[in-house]
Coordinates of N, CA and C in Angstrom, one line a residue:
M1 N -34.7 -23.6 0.6 CA -34.7 -21.8 0.0 C -33.1 -22.1 0.3
H2 N -32.7 -21.1 -1.0 CA -30.6 -20.7 -0.8 C -30.9 -19.1 -0.2
K3 N -29.7 -19.1 0.6 CA -29.9 -17.6 1.0 C -28.4 -17.4 0.7
I4 N -28.2 -15.8 0.1 CA -27.0 -15.6 -0.3 C -25.5 -15.4 1.2
D5 N -24.1 -15.6 0.8 CA -23.7 -16.0 2.9 C -23.4 -14.7 2.8
H6 N -22.4 -14.5 1.5 CA -21.9 -12.8 1.2 C -21.0 -12.6 -0.3
V7 N -21.0 -11.9 -0.4 CA -20.2 -11.1 -2.1 C -19.4 -10.7 -1.7
G8 N -17.9 -11.4 -2.6 CA -16.6 -10.5 -3.3 C -16.8 -9.6 -3.7
I9 N -16.1 -8.8 -3.5 CA -15.4 -7.6 -4.5 C -13.9 -7.3 -4.2
A10 N -13.1 -8.1 -5.9 CA -11.7 -7.1 -5.9 C -11.3 -5.8 -5.6
V11 N -10.8 -5.5 -4.5 CA -10.7 -4.0 -5.1 C -8.6 -3.7 -5.2
T12 N -8.1 -3.1 -6.0 CA -7.0 -3.2 -5.6 C -6.2 -2.0 -4.9
D13 N -7.0 -1.2 -3.9 CA -6.9 -0.6 -2.3 C -7.5 -0.7 -1.3
I14 N -7.5 -1.6 -0.5 CA -8.0 -2.0 0.0 C -8.9 -0.7 1.7
E15 N -8.1 -0.1 1.7 CA -7.9 0.8 2.9 C -8.7 2.0 2.3
A16 N -9.0 2.0 1.1 CA -9.6 3.2 -0.3 C -11.1 2.5 0.1
A17 N -11.0 1.5 -0.4 CA -12.5 0.8 -0.8 C -12.9 0.7 0.7
I18 N -12.2 0.7 2.3 CA -12.8 0.9 3.3 C -13.8 2.3 3.5
K19 N -12.2 2.7 3.6 CA -13.3 4.3 4.2 C -14.9 4.5 2.9
T20 N -14.7 3.7 1.4 CA -15.8 3.7 0.8 C -16.5 3.7 1.5
Y21 N -17.0 2.7 2.0 CA -17.7 1.3 2.4 C -18.7 2.0 4.2
E22 N -17.2 2.7 4.6 CA -17.6 3.4 5.7 C -18.4 4.3 5.4
G23 N -18.1 5.3 4.3 CA -18.3 6.3 4.5 C -19.8 6.5 3.2
L24 N -20.7 5.3 3.1 CA -21.2 5.3 2.8 C -22.6 4.5 4.0
G25 N -22.0 4.7 5.4 CA -22.5 4.1 6.7 C -22.8 2.6 6.9
F26 N -21.5 1.1 6.2 CA -21.3 0.2 6.3 C -20.3 0.3 7.6
T27 N -21.0 -0.4 8.1 CA -19.8 -0.7 9.4 C -18.9 -2.1 9.7
L28 N -17.5 -1.8 9.7 CA -16.5 -2.5 9.2 C -16.7 -3.8 10.3
K29 N -16.7 -4.8 10.0 CA -17.2 -6.3 11.4 C -15.4 -6.8 11.4
G30 N -14.8 -7.2 9.9 CA -13.4 -7.9 10.7 C -12.4 -8.1 9.7
R31 N -11.5 -7.3 9.5 CA -10.1 -7.7 7.9 C -9.4 -9.0 9.0
D32 N -8.8 -9.8 8.0 CA -7.8 -11.2 7.9 C -7.0 -10.4 6.4
R33 N -5.9 -11.2 6.9 CA -4.8 -11.3 5.8 C -4.6 -13.3 5.6
V34 N -5.5 -13.3 4.5 CA -4.7 -14.9 4.1 C -3.5 -15.1 3.0
D35 N -2.2 -15.1 3.7 CA -1.0 -15.5 3.3 C -0.7 -16.3 1.8
S36 N -1.5 -17.6 2.8 CA -1.8 -18.4 1.6 C -2.3 -18.4 0.0
Q37 N -2.9 -17.9 0.4 CA -4.1 -17.2 -1.2 C -3.1 -15.3 -1.3
K38 N -2.4 -15.1 -0.8 CA -2.2 -13.7 -0.7 C -3.0 -12.3 -1.4
V39 N -3.8 -12.6 0.1 CA -4.6 -11.6 0.2 C -5.2 -10.8 1.7
E40 N -5.6 -9.9 1.0 CA -6.1 -9.0 2.9 C -7.6 -8.4 2.8
T41 N -8.3 -8.9 3.8 CA -9.6 -9.0 3.1 C -11.0 -7.9 4.2
A42 N -12.5 -7.3 4.2 CA -12.3 -7.1 4.8 C -13.7 -7.1 4.9
F43 N -14.8 -7.1 5.2 CA -16.0 -7.7 5.9 C -16.9 -6.8 6.8
F44 N -18.3 -5.8 5.8 CA -19.0 -5.5 6.3 C -20.7 -6.3 5.7
Q45 N -21.3 -6.7 7.6 CA -22.5 -7.0 7.7 C -23.6 -6.7 6.8
I46 N -24.3 -7.4 6.2 CA -25.7 -6.6 5.9 C -26.0 -7.8 6.1
G47 N -27.6 -7.4 7.2 CA -28.6 -8.2 7.1 C -28.1 -9.6 7.6
E48 N -28.5 -10.4 6.7 CA -28.0 -12.0 7.1 C -26.1 -12.8 7.0
S49 N -26.9 -11.4 5.5 CA -25.3 -11.4 4.7 C -24.2 -10.6 4.6
C50 N -22.4 -10.5 4.0 CA -21.5 -10.1 4.2 C -21.0 -9.1 2.7
I51 N -20.2 -8.4 2.9 CA -20.0 -7.6 2.1 C -18.7 -8.1 1.9
E52 N -17.8 -9.0 1.0 CA -16.1 -9.1 1.8 C -15.4 -8.0 0.6
L53 N -15.0 -6.9 1.0 CA -13.8 -6.4 0.3 C -11.9 -7.4 0.0
I54 N -11.9 -7.9 -1.4 CA -10.8 -9.0 -1.6 C -9.5 -8.1 -2.1
A55 N -8.3 -7.7 -1.4 CA -7.3 -7.4 -2.2 C -6.2 -7.6 -2.0
A56 N -5.8 -7.6 -3.1 CA -3.9 -9.1 -3.3 C -2.9 -8.3 -2.3
T57 N -2.1 -9.1 -1.6 CA -0.9 -7.7 -1.3 C 0.2 -7.9 -1.9
P58 N 0.8 -7.4 -1.2 CA 2.0 -7.0 -2.2 C 2.6 -7.6 -2.2
H59 N 3.3 -8.8 -3.8 CA 4.6 -9.7 -4.3 C 5.5 -8.7 -5.4
P60 N 6.3 -9.5 -5.2 CA 7.7 -9.2 -6.2 C 6.4 -9.4 -7.4
P61 N 7.2 -8.2 -8.6 CA 6.7 -8.5 -10.4 C 6.7 -10.0 -10.7
H62 N 8.0 -10.4 -10.8 CA 7.9 -12.1 -11.1 C 7.2 -12.8 -11.5
R63 N 6.6 -13.0 -9.6 CA 5.2 -13.7 -9.5 C 3.8 -13.8 -9.7
T64 N 3.2 -14.3 -9.8 CA 1.5 -14.2 -10.3 C 1.2 -14.8 -9.1
G65 N 0.0 -13.8 -9.8 CA -1.0 -13.6 -8.3 C -2.6 -13.3 -8.2
T66 N -3.2 -13.0 -7.3 CA -5.0 -12.6 -7.4 C -5.1 -10.9 -8.1
A67 N -3.8 -10.2 -8.0 CA -4.1 -9.3 -8.6 C -4.1 -9.4 -10.0
D68 N -3.6 -10.6 -10.8 CA -3.3 -10.5 -11.8 C -4.4 -10.9 -12.8
C69 N -5.2 -11.2 -12.1 CA -6.8 -11.9 -12.3 C -7.1 -10.8 -12.7
L70 N -7.2 -10.0 -12.1 CA -7.8 -8.1 -12.8 C -7.8 -7.5 -13.5
T71 N -9.1 -6.6 -14.6 CA -8.2 -6.5 -15.4 C -7.6 -5.1 -16.1
P72 N -6.9 -4.5 -16.8 CA -7.3 -3.0 -16.4 C -8.0 -2.0 -16.1
A73 N -9.1 -2.2 -16.6 CA -10.5 -1.3 -16.2 C -10.3 -1.5 -14.3
V74 N -10.2 -2.7 -13.8 CA -10.2 -2.9 -12.5 C -9.3 -2.0 -11.6
R75 N -7.9 -2.5 -12.4 CA -6.6 -1.6 -11.4 C -6.6 -0.2 -11.3
R76 N -7.2 0.7 -12.7 CA -7.3 2.1 -12.3 C -8.4 2.7 -12.1
R77 N -9.7 1.9 -11.1 CA -10.6 1.9 -9.9 C -10.1 1.3 -9.0
P78 N -9.7 1.6 -8.4 CA -9.8 1.2 -6.7 C -11.0 0.7 -5.8
L79 N -12.0 1.0 -6.3 CA -13.4 0.4 -6.0 C -14.6 -0.4 -6.8
L80 N -13.7 -0.6 -7.7 CA -14.6 -1.8 -8.8 C -14.2 -3.6 -8.8
G81 N -14.9 -3.9 -8.9 CA -13.8 -5.1 -9.4 C -14.6 -6.3 -9.7
C82 N -14.4 -7.4 -9.5 CA -14.9 -8.9 -10.0 C -15.8 -8.9 -8.7
L83 N -16.8 -9.5 -9.3 CA -18.2 -10.4 -8.0 C -18.0 -11.8 -7.7
A84 N -18.6 -12.8 -7.0 CA -18.1 -13.6 -6.3 C -19.3 -13.7 -5.4
L85 N -20.1 -15.2 -5.3 CA -21.2 -14.9 -4.6 C -21.3 -16.1 -4.0
G86 N -21.1 -15.5 -2.6 CA -21.2 -17.5 -1.6 C -22.6 -17.4 -1.3
Y87 N -23.2 -18.8 -1.0 CA -24.5 -19.2 -1.2 C -24.3 -20.2 -0.4
L88 N -25.9 -20.2 1.0 CA -25.6 -21.0 2.4 C -27.2 -21.9 1.8
D89 N -27.1 -23.2 1.6 CA -28.5 -24.2 1.7 C -29.2 -23.7 3.0
G90 N -30.6 -23.5 2.9 CA -31.5 -23.8 4.0 C -32.5 -22.4 4.6

């Protein structure tokens, strides 16, 4: 049987997204900055799974990065984004 390990949600403003999820009753379990991928992440535990918020860290405009994959609609709505699932066997 497969289990969902985590659900990744791309956001444009991680601070606003964290406040929104905390306002919904979720508890922040951890944050991380992954410089090699130019992202900052925040994790919320949900049962045996997690929600992972992912935001691009600032970078010079001439470089490409994570934010380039976000559609204009996502850029206008900082709490919406693309969805990625991680599965665990077991």
